[in-house]
Coordinates of C-alpha atoms in Angstrom, one line a residue:
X1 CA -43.8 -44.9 -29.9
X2 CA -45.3 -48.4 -31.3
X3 CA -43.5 -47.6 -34.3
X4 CA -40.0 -47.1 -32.5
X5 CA -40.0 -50.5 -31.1
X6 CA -41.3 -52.5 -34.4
X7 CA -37.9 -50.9 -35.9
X8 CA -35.4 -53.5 -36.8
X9 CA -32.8 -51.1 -35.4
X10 CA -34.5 -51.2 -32.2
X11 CA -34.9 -55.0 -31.8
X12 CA -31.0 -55.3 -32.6
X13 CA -30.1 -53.1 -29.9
X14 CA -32.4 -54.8 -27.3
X15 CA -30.8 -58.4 -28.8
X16 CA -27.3 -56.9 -28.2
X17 CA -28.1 -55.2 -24.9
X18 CA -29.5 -58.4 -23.4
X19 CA -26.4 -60.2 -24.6
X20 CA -24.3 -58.0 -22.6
X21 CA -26.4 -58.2 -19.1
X22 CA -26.7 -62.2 -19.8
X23 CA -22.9 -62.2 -20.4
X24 CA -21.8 -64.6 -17.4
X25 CA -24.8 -66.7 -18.2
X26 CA -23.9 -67.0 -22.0
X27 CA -20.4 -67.2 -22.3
X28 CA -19.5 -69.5 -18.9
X29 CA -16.1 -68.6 -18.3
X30 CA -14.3 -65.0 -17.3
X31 CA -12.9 -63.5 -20.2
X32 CA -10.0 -63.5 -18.8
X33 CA -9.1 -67.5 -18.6
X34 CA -6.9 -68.8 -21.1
X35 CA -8.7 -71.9 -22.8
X36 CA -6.5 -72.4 -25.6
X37 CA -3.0 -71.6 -27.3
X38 CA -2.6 -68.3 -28.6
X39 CA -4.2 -67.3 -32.0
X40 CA -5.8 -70.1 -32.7
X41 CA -8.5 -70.2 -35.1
X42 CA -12.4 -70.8 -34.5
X43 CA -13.3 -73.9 -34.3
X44 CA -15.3 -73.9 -37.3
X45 CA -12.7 -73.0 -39.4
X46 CA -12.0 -75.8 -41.8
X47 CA -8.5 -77.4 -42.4
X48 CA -7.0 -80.2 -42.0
X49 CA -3.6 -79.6 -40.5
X50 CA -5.7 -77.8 -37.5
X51 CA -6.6 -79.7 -33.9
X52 CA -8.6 -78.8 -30.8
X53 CA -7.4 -79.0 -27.5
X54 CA -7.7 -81.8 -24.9
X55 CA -7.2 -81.5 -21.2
X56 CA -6.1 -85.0 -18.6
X57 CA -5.8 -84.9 -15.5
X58 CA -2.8 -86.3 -14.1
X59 CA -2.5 -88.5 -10.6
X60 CA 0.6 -89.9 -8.9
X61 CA 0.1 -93.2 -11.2
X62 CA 0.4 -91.3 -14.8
X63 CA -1.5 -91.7 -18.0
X64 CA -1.7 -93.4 -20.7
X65 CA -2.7 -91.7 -24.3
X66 CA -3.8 -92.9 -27.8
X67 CA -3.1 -90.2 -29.8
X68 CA -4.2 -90.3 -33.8
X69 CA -4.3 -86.6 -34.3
X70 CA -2.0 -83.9 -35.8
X71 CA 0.2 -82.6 -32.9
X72 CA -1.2 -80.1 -30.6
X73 CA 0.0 -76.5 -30.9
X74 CA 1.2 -76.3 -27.1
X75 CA 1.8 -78.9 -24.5
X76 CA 1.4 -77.7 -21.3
X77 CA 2.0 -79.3 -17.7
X78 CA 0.9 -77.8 -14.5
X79 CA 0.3 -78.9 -10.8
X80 CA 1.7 -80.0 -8.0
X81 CA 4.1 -83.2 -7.4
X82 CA 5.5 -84.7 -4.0
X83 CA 8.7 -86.6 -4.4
X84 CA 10.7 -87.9 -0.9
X85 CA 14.1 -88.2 -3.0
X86 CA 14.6 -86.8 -7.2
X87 CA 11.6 -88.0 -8.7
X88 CA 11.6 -87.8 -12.3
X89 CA 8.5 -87.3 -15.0
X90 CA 8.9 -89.1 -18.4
X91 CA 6.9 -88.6 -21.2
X92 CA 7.1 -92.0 -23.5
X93 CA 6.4 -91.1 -27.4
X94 CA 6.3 -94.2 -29.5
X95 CA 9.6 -93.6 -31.0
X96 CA 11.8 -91.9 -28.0
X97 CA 11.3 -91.2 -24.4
X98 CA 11.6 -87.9 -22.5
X99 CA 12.5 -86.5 -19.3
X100 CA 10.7 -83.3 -18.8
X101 CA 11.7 -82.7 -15.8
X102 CA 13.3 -84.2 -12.0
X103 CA 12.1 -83.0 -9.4
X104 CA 12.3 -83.8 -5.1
X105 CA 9.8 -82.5 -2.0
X106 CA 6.9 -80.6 -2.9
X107 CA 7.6 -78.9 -6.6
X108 CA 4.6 -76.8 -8.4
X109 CA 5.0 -77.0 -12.3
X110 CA 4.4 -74.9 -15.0
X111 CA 6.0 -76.9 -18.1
X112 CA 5.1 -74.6 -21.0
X113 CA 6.9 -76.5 -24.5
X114 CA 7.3 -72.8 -25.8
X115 CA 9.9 -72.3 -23.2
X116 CA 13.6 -72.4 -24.8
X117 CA 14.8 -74.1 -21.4
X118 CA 12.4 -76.9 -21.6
X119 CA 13.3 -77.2 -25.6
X120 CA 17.0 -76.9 -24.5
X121 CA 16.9 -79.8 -21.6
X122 CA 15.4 -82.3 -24.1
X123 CA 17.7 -81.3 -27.0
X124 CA 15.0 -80.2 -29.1
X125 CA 15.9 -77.7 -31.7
X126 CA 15.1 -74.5 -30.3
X127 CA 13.3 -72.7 -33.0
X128 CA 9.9 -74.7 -34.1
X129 CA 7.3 -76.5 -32.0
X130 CA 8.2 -78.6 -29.5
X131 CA 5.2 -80.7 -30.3
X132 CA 6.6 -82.0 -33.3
X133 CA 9.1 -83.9 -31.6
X134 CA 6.8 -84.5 -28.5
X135 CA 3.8 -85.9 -30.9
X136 CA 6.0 -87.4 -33.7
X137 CA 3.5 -89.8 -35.1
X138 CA -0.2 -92.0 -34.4
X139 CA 0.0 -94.3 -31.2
X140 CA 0.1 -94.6 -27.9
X141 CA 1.8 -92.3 -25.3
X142 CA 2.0 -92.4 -21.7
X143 CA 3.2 -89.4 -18.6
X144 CA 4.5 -91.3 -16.0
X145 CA 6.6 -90.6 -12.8
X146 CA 10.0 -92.5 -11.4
X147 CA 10.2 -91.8 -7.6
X148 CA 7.2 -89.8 -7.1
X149 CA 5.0 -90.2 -4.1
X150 CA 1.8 -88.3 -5.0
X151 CA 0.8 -86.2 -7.6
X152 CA -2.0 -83.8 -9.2
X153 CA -1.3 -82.3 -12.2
X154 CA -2.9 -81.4 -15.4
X155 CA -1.8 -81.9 -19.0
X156 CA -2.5 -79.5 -21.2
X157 CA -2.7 -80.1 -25.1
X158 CA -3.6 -76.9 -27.1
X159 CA -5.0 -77.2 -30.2
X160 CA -5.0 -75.2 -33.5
X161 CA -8.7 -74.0 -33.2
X162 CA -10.8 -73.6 -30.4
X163 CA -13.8 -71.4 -29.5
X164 CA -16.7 -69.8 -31.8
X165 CA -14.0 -67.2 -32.6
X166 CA -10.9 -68.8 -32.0
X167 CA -8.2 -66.8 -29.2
X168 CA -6.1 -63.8 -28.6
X169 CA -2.7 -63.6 -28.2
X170 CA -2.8 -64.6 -24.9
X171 CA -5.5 -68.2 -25.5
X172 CA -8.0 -66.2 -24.3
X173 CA -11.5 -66.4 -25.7
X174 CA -12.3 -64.1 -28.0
X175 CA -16.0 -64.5 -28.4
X176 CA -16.2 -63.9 -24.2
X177 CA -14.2 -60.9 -24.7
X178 CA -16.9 -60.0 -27.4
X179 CA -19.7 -60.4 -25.7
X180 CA -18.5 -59.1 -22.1
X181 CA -17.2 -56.1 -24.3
X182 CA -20.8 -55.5 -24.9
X183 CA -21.0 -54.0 -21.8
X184 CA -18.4 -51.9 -21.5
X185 CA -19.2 -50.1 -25.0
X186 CA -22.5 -49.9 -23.8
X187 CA -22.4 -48.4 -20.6
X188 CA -19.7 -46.1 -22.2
X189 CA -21.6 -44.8 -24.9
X190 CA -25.0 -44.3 -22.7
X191 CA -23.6 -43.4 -19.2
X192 CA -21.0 -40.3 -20.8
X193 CA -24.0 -39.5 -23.6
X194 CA -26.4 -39.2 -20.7
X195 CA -24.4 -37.3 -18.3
X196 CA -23.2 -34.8 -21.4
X197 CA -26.8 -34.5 -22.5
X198 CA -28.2 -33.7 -18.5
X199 CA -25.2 -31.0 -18.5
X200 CA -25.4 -29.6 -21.7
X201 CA -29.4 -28.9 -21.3
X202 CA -29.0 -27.2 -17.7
X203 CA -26.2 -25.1 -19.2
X204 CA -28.3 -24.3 -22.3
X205 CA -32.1 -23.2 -20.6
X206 CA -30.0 -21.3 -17.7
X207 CA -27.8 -19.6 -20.5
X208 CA -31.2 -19.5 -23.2
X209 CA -33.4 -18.0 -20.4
X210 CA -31.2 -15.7 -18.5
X211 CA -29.2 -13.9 -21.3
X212 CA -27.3 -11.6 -20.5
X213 CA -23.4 -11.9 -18.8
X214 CA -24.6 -15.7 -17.8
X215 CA -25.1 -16.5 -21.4
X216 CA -22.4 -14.5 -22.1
X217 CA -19.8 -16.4 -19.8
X218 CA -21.9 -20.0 -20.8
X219 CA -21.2 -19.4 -24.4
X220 CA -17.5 -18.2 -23.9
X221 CA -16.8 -21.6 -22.1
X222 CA -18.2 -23.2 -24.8
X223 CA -16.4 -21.7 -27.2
X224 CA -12.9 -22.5 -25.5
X225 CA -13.8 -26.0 -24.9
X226 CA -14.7 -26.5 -28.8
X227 CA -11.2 -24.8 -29.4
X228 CA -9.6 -27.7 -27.5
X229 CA -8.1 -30.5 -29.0
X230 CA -9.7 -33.4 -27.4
X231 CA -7.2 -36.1 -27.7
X232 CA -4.5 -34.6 -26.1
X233 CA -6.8 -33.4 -23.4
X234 CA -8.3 -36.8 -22.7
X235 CA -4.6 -38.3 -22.8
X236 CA -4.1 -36.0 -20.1
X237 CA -7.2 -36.4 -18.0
X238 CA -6.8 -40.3 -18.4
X239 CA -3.2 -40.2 -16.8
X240 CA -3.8 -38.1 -13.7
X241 CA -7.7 -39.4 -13.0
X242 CA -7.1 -42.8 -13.9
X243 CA -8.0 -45.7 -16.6
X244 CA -10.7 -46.7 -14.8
X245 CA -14.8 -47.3 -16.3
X246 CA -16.4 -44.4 -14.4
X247 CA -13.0 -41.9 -15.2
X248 CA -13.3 -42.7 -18.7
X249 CA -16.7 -41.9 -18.6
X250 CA -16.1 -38.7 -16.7
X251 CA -13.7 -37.6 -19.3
X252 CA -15.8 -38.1 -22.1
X253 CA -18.6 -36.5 -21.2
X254 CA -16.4 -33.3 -19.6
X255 CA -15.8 -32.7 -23.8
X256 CA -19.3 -34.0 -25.2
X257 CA -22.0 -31.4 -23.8
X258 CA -21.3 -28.4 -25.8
X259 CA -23.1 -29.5 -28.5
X260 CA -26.3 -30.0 -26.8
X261 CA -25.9 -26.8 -25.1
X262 CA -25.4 -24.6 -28.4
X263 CA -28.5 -26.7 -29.6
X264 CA -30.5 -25.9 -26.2
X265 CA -30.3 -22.4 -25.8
X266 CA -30.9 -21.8 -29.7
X267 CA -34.4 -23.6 -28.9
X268 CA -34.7 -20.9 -26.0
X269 CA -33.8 -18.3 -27.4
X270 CA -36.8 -18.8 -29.9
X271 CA -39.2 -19.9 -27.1
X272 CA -38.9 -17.7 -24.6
X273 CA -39.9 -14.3 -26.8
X274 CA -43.0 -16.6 -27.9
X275 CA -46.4 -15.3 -26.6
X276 CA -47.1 -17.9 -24.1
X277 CA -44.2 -17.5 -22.3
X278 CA -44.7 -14.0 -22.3
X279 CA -48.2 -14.6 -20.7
X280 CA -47.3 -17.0 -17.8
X281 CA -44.6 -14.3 -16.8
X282 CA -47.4 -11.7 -17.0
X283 CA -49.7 -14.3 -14.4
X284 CA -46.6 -14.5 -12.3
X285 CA -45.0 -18.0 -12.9
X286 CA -41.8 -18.1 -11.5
X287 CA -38.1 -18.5 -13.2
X288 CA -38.2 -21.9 -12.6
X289 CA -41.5 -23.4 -12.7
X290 CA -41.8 -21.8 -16.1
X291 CA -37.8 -24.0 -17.0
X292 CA -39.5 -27.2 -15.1
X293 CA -42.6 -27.9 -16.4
X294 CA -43.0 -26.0 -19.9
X295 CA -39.2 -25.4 -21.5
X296 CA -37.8 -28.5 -20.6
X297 CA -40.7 -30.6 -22.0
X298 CA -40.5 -28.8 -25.3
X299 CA -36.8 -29.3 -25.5
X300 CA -37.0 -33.1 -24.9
X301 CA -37.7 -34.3 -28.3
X302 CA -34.1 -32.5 -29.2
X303 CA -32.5 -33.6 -26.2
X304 CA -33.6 -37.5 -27.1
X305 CA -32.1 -37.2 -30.9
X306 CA -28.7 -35.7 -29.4
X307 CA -28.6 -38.4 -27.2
X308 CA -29.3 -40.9 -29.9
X309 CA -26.8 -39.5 -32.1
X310 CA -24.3 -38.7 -29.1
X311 CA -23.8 -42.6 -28.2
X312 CA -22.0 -43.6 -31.2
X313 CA -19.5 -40.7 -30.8
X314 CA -19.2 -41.8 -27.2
X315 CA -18.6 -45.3 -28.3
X316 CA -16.2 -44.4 -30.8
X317 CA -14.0 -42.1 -28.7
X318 CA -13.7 -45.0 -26.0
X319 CA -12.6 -47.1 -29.1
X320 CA -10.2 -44.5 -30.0
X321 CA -9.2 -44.1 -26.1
X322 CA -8.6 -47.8 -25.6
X323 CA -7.5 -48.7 -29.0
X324 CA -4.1 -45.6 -27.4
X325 CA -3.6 -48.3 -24.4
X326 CA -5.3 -45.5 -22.7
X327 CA -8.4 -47.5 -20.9
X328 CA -7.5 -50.0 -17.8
X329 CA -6.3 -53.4 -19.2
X330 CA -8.0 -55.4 -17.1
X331 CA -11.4 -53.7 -18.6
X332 CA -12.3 -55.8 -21.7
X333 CA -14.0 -53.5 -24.3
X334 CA -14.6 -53.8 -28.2
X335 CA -11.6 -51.3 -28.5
X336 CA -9.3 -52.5 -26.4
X337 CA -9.2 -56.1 -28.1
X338 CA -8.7 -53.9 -31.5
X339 CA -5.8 -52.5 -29.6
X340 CA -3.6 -55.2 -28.1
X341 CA -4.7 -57.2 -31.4
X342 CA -2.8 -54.8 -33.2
X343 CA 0.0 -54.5 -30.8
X344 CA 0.3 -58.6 -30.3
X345 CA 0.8 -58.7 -34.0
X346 CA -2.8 -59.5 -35.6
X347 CA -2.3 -57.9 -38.3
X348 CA 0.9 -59.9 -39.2
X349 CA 0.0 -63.4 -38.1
X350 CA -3.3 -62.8 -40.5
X351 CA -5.4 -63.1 -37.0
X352 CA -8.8 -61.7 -39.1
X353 CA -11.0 -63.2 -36.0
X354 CA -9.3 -60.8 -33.6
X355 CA -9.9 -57.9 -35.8
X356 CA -13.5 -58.2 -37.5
X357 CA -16.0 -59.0 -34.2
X358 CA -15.0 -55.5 -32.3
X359 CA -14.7 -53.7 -35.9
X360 CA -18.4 -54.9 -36.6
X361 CA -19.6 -54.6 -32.9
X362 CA -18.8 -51.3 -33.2
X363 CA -20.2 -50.2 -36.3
X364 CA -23.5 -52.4 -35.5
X365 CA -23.8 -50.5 -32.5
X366 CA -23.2 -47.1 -34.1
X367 CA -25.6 -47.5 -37.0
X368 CA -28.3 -48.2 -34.2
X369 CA -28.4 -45.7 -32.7
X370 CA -28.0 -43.3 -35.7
X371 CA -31.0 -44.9 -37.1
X372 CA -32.7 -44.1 -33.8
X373 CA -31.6 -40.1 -33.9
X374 CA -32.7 -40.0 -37.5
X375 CA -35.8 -41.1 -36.8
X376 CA -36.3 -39.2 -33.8
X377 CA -34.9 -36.0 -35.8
X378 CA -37.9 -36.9 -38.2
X379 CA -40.6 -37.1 -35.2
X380 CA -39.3 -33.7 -34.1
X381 CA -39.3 -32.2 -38.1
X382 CA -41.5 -33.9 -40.4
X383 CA -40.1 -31.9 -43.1
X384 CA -37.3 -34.5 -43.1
X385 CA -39.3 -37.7 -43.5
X386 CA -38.7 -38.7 -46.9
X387 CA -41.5 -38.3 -49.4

């Protein structure tokens, strides 16, 4: 046992596990907040046509801007203005000014730069960033109201590269969706391995022990559901159950215990013909006591390596599941940031920083815990240590 815990594998899980439960505490924000434009690159990332983002806050009496960086990717105006008659808001560049908008009474923004409309009302061309024309050069620039009687808004200036691993699609951060995907995978991989596990060894000491037309029928189900194809199944089961984190566990482990059943009763088969089973029937040991306390703690050491080696199937299947658009979208897992990476157009816009974290997390997490069933395999057969 000493020697399971000194195992690097072991340490990284226990690193990565506590990563997950500290997730709120590490990362700060929801995963869900967007912090920055869309795609943009860590922060890290070195170039020099790249800028970080910058947030003011706005009051009735404007403000004033030196600017001697490269234009922002997005500018972005939100809040709430009071006007008694048209107020307008003008943003003054040091070679032209701008009216972004006129309001009157009590108007919430949302002035987004990307939006044709806004590009239209200021004559800007319409394909292209708005920023270029909003941020043409170094000086100073100023957001100031005509008319306005009270105002709290916030200015929004989205940079090229923000975060540890830059955004989505969306500007949302991608190393909080990392590490709150921790969870998910985890609790996935474990929770269905666990449940599949429990099920498959009940089914496989009742079908082991009692032979006959209970191992019989046992072994038949078995059979059909190995027949199955899983996908379509589970494509099924996700649409009338639900895309929720306990269905997709359900699901999964439904179509993951007949493996550990086979495995089970082949262990009983052999045990319960061996001489001291024979001789606690013979003192009168009962059905049950002799499945509690004597076949289930020689089938443990078996049932642990499934379970090892179960989790990264588990993993991977919810991968696979969410990677379909499959899993709930509000659930943020390692394979659902592979999938709307690949259907926001990753791929294409050379986004690498959306692909490779979930890719890795989910191969770290899968080599784990195969190191762990190897080396529990070895506990169980010393034949397979190496020499």
């Amino acid at each position: 046992m000493k020697q399971l815990f000194c195992r690097t594998s072991t340490i990284t899980f226990i690193i990565i596990a506590l990563l997950g439960v500290f997730a709120p505490v590490i990362v700060g924000d929801t995963p869900h907040d967007i912090v920055g434009a869309p795609f943009s690159r860590p922060i890290w990332w070195k170039t020099s046509t790249l800028s970080s983002t910058h947030f003011y806050n706005v009051a009735e009496n404007g403000i004033q801007i030196n600017w001697d960086k490269n234009a922002p990717d997005i500018f972005n105006l939100t809040g709430k203005i009071t006007a008694d008659k048209i107020a307008r808001i003008i943003w003054r560049t040091p070679q032209k000014d701008y009216i972004i908008a006129e309001v009157t009474g009590e108007t919430w923004l949302n002035i987004d730069g990307r939006d044709m409309i806004f590009k239209q009302s200021l004559d800007l061309p319409l394909v292209g960033k708005s920023t270029e024309y909003l941020f043409p050069c170094s000086g100073s620039y100023s957001l100031s109201f005509s008319g306005a009687k009270s105002a709290d808004l916030r200015l929004s200036l989205y940079g090229a590269r923000n975060g540890l691993l830059g955004t989505d699609q969306r500007g949302r951060d991608v190393f909080a969706m990392f590490i709150y995907g921790i969870r998910t995978s985890l609790i996935v991989g474990i929770a269905a391995t666990l449940i599949a596990s429990l099920l498959g060894m009940t089914l496989g000491l009742v079908s082991g022990y009692a032979g006959g037309l209970c191992d019989t029928i046992i072994m038949r189900i078995v059979d059909i559901l190995l027949s199955i194809p899983t996908l379509p199944i589970m494509m099924v089961l996700a649409g009338i159950w639900g895309k929720g984190l306990w269905q997709l566990v359900l699901i999964l482990s439904v179509f993951s215990w007949m493996g550990t059943a086979r495995s089970v009763r082949s262990l009983v088969l052999t045990l319960r013909e061996s001489p001291w089973v024979e001789s606690l029937r013979a003192l009168g040991a009962k059905r049950r006591y002799i499945l509690l306390h004597h076949l289930v703690p020689e089938t443990a050491p078996l049932l642990l390596a499934n379970i090892a080696l179960g989790v990264p199937g588990a993993i991977l299947a919810e991968a696979g599941v969410a990677f379909l658009g499959l899993s709930d979208p509000r659930l943020i897992s390692w394979g659902r940031m592979l999938h709307e990476a690949h259907s926001f157009g990753a791929f294409t816009q050379g986004a690498w920083w959306l692909l490779l974290p979930p890719g890795i997390g989910i191969v770290t997490i899968c080599l784990i815990f195969m190191d762990l069933g190897k080396y529990l395999e070895e506990i169980i057969d010393p034949r397979l240590r190496a020499k």
